[in-house]
CSV table of C-alpha atoms in Angstrom, one decimal:
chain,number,residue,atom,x,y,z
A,804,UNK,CA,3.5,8.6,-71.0
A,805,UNK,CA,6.0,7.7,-73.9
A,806,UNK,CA,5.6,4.5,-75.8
A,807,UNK,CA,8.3,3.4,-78.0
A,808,UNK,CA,7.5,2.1,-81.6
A,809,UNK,CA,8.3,-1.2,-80.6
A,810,UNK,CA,5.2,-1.0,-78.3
A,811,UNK,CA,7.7,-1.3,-74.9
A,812,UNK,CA,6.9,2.2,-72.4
A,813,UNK,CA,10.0,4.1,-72.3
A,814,UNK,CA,9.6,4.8,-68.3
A,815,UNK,CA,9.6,1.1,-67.0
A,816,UNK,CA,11.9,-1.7,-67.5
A,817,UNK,CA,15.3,0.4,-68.7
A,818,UNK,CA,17.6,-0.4,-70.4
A,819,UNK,CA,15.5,-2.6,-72.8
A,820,UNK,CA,17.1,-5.5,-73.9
A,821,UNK,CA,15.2,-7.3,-76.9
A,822,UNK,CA,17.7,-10.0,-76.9
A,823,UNK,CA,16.9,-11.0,-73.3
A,824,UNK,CA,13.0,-11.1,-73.9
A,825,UNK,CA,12.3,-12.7,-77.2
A,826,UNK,CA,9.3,-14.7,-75.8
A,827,UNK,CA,7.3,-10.9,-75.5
A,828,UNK,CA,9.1,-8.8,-78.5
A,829,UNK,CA,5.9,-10.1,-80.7
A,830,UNK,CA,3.6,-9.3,-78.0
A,831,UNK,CA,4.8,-5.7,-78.0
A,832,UNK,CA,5.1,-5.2,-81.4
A,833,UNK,CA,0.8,-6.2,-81.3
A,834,UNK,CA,1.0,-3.7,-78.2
A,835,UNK,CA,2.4,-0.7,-80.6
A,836,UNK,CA,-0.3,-2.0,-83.5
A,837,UNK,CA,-3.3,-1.6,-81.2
A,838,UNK,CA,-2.1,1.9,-79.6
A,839,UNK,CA,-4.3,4.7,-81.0
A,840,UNK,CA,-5.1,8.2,-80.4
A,841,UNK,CA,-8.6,7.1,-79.6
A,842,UNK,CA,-7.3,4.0,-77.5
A,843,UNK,CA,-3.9,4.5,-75.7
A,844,UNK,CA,-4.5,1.1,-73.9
A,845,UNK,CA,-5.7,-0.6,-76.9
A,846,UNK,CA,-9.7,-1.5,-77.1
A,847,UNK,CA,-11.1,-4.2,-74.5
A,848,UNK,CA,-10.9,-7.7,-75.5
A,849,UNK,CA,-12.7,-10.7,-75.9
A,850,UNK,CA,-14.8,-12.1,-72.9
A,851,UNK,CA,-13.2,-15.0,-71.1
A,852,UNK,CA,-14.9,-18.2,-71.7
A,853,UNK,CA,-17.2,-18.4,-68.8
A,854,UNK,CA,-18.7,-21.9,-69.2
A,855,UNK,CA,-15.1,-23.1,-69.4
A,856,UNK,CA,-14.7,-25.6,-66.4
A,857,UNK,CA,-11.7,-23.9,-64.8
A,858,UNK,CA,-13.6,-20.2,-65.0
A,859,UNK,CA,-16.3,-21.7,-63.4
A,860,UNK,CA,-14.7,-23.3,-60.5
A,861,UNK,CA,-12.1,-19.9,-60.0
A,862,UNK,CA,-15.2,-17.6,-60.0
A,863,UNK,CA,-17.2,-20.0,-57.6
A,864,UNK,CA,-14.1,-20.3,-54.9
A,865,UNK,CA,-13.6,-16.4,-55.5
A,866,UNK,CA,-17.0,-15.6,-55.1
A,867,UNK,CA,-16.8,-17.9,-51.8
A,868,UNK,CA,-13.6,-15.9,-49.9
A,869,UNK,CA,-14.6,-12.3,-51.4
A,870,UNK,CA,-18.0,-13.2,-49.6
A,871,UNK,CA,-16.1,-14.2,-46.5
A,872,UNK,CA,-14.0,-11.2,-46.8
A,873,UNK,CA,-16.9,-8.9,-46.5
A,874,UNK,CA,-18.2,-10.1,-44.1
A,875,UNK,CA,-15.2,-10.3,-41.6
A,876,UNK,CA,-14.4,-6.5,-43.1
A,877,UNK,CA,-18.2,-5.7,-42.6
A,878,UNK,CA,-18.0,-7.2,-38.9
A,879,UNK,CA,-14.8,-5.5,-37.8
A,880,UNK,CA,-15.5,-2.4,-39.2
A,881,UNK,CA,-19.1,-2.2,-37.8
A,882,UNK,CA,-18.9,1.2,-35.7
A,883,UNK,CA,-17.6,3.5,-38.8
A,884,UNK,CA,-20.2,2.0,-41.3
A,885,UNK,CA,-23.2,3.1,-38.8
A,886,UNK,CA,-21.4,6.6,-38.7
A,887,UNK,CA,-21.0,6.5,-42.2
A,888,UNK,CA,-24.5,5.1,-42.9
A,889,UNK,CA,-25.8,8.3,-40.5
A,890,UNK,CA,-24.3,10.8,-42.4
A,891,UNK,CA,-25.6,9.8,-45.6
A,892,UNK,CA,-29.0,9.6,-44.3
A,893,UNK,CA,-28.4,12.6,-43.2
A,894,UNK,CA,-26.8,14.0,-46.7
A,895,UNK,CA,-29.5,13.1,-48.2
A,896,UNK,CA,-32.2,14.8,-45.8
A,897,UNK,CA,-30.1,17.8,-46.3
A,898,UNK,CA,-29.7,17.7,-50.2
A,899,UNK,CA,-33.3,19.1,-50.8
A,900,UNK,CA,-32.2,22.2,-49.1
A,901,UNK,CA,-29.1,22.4,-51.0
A,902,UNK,CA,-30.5,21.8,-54.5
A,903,UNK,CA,-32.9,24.5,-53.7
A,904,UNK,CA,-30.5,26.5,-53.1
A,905,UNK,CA,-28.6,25.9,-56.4
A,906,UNK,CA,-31.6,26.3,-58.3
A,907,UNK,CA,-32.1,30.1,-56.8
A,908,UNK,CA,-28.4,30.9,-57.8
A,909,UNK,CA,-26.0,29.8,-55.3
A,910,UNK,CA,-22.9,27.5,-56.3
A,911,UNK,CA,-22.6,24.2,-55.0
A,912,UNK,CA,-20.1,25.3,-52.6
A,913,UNK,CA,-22.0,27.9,-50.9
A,914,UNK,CA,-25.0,25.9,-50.7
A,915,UNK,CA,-23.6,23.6,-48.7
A,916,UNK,CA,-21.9,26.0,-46.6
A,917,UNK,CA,-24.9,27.8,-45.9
A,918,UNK,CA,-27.4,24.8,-45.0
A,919,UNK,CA,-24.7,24.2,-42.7
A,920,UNK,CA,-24.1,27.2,-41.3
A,921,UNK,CA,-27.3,27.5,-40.4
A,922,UNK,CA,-27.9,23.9,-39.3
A,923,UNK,CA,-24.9,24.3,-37.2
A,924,UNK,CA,-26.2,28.1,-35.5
A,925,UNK,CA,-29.8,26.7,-34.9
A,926,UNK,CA,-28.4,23.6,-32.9
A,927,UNK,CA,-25.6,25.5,-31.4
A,928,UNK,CA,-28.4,27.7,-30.3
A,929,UNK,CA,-30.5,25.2,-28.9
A,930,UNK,CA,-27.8,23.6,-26.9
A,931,UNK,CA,-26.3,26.4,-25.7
A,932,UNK,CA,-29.8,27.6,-24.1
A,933,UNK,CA,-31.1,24.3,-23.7
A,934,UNK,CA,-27.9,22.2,-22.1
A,935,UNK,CA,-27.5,24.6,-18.4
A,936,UNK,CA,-31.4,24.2,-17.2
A,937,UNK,CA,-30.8,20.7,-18.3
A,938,UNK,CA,-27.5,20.3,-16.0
A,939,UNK,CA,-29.2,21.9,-13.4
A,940,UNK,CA,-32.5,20.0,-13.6
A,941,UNK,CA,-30.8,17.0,-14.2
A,942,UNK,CA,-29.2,17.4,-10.9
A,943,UNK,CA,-31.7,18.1,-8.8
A,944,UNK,CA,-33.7,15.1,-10.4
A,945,UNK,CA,-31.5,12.8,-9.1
A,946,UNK,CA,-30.9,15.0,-5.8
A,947,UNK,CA,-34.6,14.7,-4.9
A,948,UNK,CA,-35.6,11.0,-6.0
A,949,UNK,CA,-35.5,9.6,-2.6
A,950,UNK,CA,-37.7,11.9,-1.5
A,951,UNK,CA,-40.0,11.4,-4.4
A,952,UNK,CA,-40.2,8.1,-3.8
A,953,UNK,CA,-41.0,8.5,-0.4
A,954,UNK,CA,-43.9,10.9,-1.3
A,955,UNK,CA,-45.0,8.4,-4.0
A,956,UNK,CA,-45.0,5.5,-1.3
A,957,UNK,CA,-47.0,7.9,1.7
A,958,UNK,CA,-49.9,8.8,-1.1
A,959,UNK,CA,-50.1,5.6,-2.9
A,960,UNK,CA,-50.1,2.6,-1.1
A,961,UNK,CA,-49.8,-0.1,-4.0
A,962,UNK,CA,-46.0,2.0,-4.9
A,963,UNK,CA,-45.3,1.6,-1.1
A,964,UNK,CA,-46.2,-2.4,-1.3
A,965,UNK,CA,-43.7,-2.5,-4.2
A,966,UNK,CA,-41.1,-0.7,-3.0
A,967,UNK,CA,-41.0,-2.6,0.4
A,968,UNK,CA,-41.3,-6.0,-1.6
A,969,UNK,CA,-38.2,-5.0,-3.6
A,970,UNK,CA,-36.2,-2.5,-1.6
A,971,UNK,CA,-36.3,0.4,-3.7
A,972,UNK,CA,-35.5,3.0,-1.3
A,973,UNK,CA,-32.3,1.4,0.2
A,974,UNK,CA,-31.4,0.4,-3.8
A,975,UNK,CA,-32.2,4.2,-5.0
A,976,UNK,CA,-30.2,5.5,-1.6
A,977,UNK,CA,-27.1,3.1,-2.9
A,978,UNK,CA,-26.9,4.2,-6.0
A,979,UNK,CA,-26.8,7.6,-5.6
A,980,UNK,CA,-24.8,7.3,-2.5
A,981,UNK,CA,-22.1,10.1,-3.1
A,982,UNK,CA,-20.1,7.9,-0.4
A,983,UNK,CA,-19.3,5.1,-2.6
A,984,UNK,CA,-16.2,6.1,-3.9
A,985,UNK,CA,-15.4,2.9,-6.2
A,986,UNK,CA,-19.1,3.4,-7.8
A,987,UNK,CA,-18.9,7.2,-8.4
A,988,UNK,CA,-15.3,6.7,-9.9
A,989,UNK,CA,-16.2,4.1,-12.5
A,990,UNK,CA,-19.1,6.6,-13.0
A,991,UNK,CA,-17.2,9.3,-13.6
A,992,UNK,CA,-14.3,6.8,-15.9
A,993,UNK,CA,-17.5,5.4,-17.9
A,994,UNK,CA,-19.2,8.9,-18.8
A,995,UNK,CA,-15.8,10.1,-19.6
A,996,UNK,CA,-15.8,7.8,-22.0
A,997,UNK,CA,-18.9,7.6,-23.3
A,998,UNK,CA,-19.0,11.9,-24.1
A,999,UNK,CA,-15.7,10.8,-25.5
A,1000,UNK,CA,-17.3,8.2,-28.4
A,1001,UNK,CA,-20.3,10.8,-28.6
A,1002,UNK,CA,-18.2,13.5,-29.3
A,1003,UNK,CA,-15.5,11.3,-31.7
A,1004,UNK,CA,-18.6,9.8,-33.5
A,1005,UNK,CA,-20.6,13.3,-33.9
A,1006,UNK,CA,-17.4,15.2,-35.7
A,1007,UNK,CA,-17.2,12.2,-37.6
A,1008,UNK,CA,-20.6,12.3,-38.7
A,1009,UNK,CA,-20.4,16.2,-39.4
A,1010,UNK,CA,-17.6,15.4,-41.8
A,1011,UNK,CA,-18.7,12.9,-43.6
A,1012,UNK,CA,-22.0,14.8,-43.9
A,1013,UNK,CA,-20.5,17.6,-45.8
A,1014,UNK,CA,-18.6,15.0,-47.9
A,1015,UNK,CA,-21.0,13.9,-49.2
A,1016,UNK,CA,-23.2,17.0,-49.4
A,1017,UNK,CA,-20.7,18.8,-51.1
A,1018,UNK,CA,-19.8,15.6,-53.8
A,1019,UNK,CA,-23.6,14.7,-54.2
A,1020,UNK,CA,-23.6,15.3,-57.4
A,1021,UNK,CA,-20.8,13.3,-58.4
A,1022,UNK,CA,-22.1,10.1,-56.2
A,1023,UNK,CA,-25.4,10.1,-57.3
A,1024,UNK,CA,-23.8,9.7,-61.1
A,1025,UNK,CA,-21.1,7.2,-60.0
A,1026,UNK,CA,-23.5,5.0,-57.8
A,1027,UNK,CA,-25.8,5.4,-61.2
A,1028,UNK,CA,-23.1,4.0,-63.6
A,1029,UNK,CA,-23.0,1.0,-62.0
A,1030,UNK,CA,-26.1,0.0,-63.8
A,1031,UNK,CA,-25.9,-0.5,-67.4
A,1032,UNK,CA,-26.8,1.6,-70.1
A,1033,UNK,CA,-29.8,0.2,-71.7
A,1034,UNK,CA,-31.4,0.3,-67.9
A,1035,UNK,CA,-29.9,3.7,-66.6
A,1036,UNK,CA,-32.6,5.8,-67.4
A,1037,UNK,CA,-35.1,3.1,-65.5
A,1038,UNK,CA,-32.8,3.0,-62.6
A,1039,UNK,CA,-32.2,6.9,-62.1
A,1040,UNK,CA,-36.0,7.4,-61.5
A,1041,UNK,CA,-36.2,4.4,-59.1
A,1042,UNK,CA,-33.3,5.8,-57.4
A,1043,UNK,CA,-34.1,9.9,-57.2
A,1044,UNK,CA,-37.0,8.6,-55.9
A,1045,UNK,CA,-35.9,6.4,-53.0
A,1046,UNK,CA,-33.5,9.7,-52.3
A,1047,UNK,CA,-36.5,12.2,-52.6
A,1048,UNK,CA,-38.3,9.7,-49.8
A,1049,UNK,CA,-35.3,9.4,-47.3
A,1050,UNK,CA,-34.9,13.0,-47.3
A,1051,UNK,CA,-38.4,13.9,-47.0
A,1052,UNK,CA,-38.5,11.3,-43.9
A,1053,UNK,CA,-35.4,12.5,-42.2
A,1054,UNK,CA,-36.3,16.5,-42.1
A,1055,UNK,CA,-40.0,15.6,-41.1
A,1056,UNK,CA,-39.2,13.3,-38.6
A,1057,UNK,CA,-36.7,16.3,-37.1
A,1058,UNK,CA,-39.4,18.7,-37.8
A,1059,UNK,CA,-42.8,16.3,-36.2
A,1060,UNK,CA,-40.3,15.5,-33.2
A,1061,UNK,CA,-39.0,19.4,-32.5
A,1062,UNK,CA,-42.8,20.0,-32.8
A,1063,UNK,CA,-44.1,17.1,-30.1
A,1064,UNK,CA,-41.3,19.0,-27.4
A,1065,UNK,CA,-42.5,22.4,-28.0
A,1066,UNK,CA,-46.0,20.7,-26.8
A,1067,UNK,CA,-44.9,18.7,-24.4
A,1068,UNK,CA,-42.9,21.6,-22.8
A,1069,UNK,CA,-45.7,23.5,-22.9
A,1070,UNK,CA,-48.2,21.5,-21.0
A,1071,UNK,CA,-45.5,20.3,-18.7
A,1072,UNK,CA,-45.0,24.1,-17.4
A,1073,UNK,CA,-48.9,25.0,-17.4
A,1074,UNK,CA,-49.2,22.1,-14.8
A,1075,UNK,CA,-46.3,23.1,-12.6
A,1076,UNK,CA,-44.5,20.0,-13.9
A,1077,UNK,CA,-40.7,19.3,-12.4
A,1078,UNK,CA,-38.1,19.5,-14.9
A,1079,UNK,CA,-40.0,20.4,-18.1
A,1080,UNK,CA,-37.2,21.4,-20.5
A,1081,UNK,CA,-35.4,18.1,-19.2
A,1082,UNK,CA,-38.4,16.1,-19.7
A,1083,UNK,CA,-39.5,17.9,-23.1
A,1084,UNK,CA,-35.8,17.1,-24.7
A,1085,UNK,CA,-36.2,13.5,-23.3
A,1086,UNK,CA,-39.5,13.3,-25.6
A,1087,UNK,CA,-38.1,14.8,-29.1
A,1088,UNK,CA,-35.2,12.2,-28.5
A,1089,UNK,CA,-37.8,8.8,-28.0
A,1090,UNK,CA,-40.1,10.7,-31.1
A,1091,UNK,CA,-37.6,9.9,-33.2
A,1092,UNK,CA,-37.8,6.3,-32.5
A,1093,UNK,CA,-41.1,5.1,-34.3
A,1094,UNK,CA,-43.8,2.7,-33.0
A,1095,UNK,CA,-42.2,3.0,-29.3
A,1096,UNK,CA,-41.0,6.0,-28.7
A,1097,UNK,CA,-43.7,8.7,-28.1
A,1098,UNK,CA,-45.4,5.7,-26.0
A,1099,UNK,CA,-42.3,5.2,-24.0
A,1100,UNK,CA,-41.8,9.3,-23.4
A,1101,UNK,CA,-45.2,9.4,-22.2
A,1102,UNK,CA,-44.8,6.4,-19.9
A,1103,UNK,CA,-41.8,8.0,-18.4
A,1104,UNK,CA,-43.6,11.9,-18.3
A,1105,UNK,CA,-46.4,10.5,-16.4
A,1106,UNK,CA,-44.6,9.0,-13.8
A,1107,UNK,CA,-42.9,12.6,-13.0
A,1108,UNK,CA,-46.2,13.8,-13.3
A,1109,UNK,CA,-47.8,11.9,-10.8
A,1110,UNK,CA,-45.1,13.6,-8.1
A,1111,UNK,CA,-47.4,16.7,-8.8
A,1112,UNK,CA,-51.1,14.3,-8.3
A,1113,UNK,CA,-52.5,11.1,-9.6
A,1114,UNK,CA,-55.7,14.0,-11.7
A,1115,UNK,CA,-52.5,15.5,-13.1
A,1116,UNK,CA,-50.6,12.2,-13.9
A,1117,UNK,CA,-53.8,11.2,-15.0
A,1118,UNK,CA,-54.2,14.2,-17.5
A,1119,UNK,CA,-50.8,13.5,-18.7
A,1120,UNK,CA,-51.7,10.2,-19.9
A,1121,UNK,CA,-54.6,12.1,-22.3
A,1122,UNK,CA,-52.7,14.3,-23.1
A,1123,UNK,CA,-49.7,12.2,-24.8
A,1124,UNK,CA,-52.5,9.7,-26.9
A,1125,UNK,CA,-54.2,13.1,-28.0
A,1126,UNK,CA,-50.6,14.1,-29.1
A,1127,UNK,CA,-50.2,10.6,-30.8
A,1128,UNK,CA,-53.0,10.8,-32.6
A,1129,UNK,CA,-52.1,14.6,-33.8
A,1130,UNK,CA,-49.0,13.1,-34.9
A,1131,UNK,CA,-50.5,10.1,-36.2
A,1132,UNK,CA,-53.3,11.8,-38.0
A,1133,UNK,CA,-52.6,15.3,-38.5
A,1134,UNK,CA,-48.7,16.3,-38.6
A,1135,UNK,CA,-47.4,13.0,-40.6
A,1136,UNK,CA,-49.5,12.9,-43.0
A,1137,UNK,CA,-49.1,16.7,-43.7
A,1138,UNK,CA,-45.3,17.1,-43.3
A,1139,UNK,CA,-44.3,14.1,-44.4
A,1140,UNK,CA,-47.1,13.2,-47.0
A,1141,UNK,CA,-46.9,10.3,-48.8
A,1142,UNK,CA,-43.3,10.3,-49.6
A,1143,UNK,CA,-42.7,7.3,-47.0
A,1144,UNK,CA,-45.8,5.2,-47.2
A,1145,UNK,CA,-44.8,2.0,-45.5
A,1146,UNK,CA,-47.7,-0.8,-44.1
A,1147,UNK,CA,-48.2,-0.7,-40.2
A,1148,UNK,CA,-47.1,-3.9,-40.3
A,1149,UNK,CA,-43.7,-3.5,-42.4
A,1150,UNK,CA,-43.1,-0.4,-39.7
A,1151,UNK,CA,-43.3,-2.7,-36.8
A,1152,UNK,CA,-41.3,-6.0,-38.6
A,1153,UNK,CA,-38.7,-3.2,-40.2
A,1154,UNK,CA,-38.5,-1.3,-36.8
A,1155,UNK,CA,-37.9,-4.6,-34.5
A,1156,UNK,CA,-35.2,-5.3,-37.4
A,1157,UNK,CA,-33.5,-2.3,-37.6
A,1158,UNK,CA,-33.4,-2.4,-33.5
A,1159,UNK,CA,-31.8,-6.1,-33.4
A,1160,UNK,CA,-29.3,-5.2,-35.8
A,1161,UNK,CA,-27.7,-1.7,-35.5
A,1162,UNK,CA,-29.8,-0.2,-31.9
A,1163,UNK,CA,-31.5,3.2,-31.9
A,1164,UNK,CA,-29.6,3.6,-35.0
A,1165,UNK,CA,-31.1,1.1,-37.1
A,1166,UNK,CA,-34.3,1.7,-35.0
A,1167,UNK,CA,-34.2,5.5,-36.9
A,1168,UNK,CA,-33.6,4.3,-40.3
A,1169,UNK,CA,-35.6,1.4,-40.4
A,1170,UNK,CA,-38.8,3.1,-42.0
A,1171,UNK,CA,-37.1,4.7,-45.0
A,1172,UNK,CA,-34.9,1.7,-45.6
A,1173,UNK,CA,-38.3,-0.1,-46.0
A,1174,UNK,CA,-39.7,2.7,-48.3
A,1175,UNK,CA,-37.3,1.8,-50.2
A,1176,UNK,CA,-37.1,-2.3,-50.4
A,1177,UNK,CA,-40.8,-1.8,-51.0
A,1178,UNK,CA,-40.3,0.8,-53.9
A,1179,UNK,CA,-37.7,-1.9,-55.3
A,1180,UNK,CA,-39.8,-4.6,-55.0
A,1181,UNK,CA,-43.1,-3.0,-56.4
A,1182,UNK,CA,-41.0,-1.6,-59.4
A,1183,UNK,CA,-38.4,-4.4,-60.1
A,1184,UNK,CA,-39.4,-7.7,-58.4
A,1185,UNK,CA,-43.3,-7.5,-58.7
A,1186,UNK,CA,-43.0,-7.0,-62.5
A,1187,UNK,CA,-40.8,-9.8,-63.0
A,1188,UNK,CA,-42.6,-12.3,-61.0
A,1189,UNK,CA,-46.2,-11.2,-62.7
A,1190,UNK,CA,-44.2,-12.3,-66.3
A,1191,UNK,CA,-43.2,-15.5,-65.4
């Protein structure tokens, strides 16, 4: 950029005529007198006047439609903020893995590329030995539930009693009937779509995730430069700590619910359970929810199991509260430690919150959100109030 002596840029406004702007030829001739070396711009100057009347009643009605704004943008733009709220949960469960990386040697770049990689092989693996027994299992599932039921109702009369009182067989028959053309059609229309939006929203997520895996760095120090200087120190601790307890609560919760199916799957196959591998992904999937979900995977596992025999269904039922307390007691406490320590009571409020507002979703990050209000509030809030 060239600035003339006369403090006007040579780039905009040409030809300059000082004879047609004599109100501003003083104003520039200040501009050129500020211009430094140091400051091109000129330094900042003084604050506006902010108990003067007008400033007060412009910021109010400003504050009043960018509030409004946000919220209508906030509203409208709901779906891609949960995507982009997921991958930076998932960034930052990711990130201890990449600095430890970069601390043994590897540039940022490769880091990244190799916590994905590997991410990427180990699920690709999964899925690609996990998704054809599913398919098939799946399948059958729903081939033989008629006849499931039936051998529910034949050797236990209180299932028969329901099922009679609220038709179940002839509304399990209709569902599934292949011969309902219209039904199976808007089936087929309605899982099209929905693999669709799961696949749209999971490449979504994968970018974004190595965004901001790869930029970290850089917006960990922007968000940190918000604050201002004389409580930046303060604030970088508060906040590498709420990021050291969202990641150590994402990979453990992965890790506890990969854990629960590898159990699960192998109890289902010692007892000559139906569909184990479908029924052992079904429970890593509800683990991830907390309070409910291990409770609701065992609800639904015992019900397959009693197709096998009420002692079996029965031993199901033990089996999944021994495996909740092992999780509860044993795994938690040793995988996740005391990086997210959150009151039973906060997990249950923060849980039914999280479901209200954004589904499974906010169902999922509902605990370490609340690690970290609680971290804010015991650091920040607590203080302040115990002062005044």
């Amino acid at each position: 950029m060239t600035t003339a002596a006369g403090g006007h840029d040579d780039s905009v406004a040409q030809p300059h005529s000082p004879a047609q702007e004599q109100p501003i030829i003083a104003a520039e001739e200040g501009a050129a007198r500020i211009s430094t070396a140091a400051h091109p711009l000129g330094k900042p100057g003084l604050r506006f006047d902010r108990r003067s009347p007008f400033f007060i009643g412009m910021a109010g009605a400003a504050g009043v439609a960018v509030t409004y704004a946000l919220i209508e943008v906030v509203l409208a733009a709901r779906g891609v903020l949960v995507l982009i709220t997921v991958a930076a949960f998932l960034a930052i469960g990711l990130e201890p893995a990449v600095s430890w990386l970069v601390r043994h040697g590897f540039p940022r770049w490769a880091a990244v590329a190799t916590v994905f990689v590997l991410s990427f092989a180990v699920l690709a693996g999964s899925l690609a030995a996990a998704i054809p027994p599913m398919v098939t299992q799946g399948g059958a599932l729903v081939h033989n539930a008629p006849d499931y039921l039936g051998h529910l109702e034949q050797n236990y009369p209180v299932l028969g009693e329901l099922s009679t009182r609220f038709h179940l067989q002839d509304e399990l028959r209709r569902a599934l009937d292949a011969g309902n053309v219209p039904i199976v059609v808007g089936g087929i229309v309605g899982a099209g779509k929905f693999v669709f939006s799961a696949i749209s929203g999971t490449v979504i997520v994968v970018v974004l995730t190595a965004y901001f895996l790869a930029d970290f760095a850089h917006i960990r120090s922007s968000i940190y430069r918000l604050a201002p200087n004389s409580r930046r120190p303060r604030t970088i601790l508060i906040g590498d700590e709420i990021f050291a307890k969202v990641g150590g609560y994402v990979l453990g919760n992965l890790l506890i619910s990969l854990i629960t199916a590898v159990l699960t799957f192998v109890w289902l196959v010692a007892f000559d359970v139906p569909y184990p591998l479908l029924l052992a992904v079904l429970v890593a999937v509800l683990d991830l929810i907390p309070v409910v979900g291990s409770t609701l995977a065992g609800v639904v596992v015992a019900l397959v199991a009693l197709t096998v025999s009420l002692p079996v269904s029965l031993a199901t039922i033990v089996f999944f509260i021994a495996l909740r307390l092992f999780e509860d007691y044993l795994l938690v406490p040793r995988i996740i430690g005391r990086t997210v320590k959150v009151p039973p009571m906060v997990t249950v409020v923060a849980v039914l919150i999280g479901g209200a507002l954004l589904g499974i979703v906010g169902a999922l990050l509902a605990i370490p959100v609340a690690a970290a209000v609680l971290l804010l509030a015991r650091e920040t809030v607590f203080p302040q109030l115990d002062r005044g």
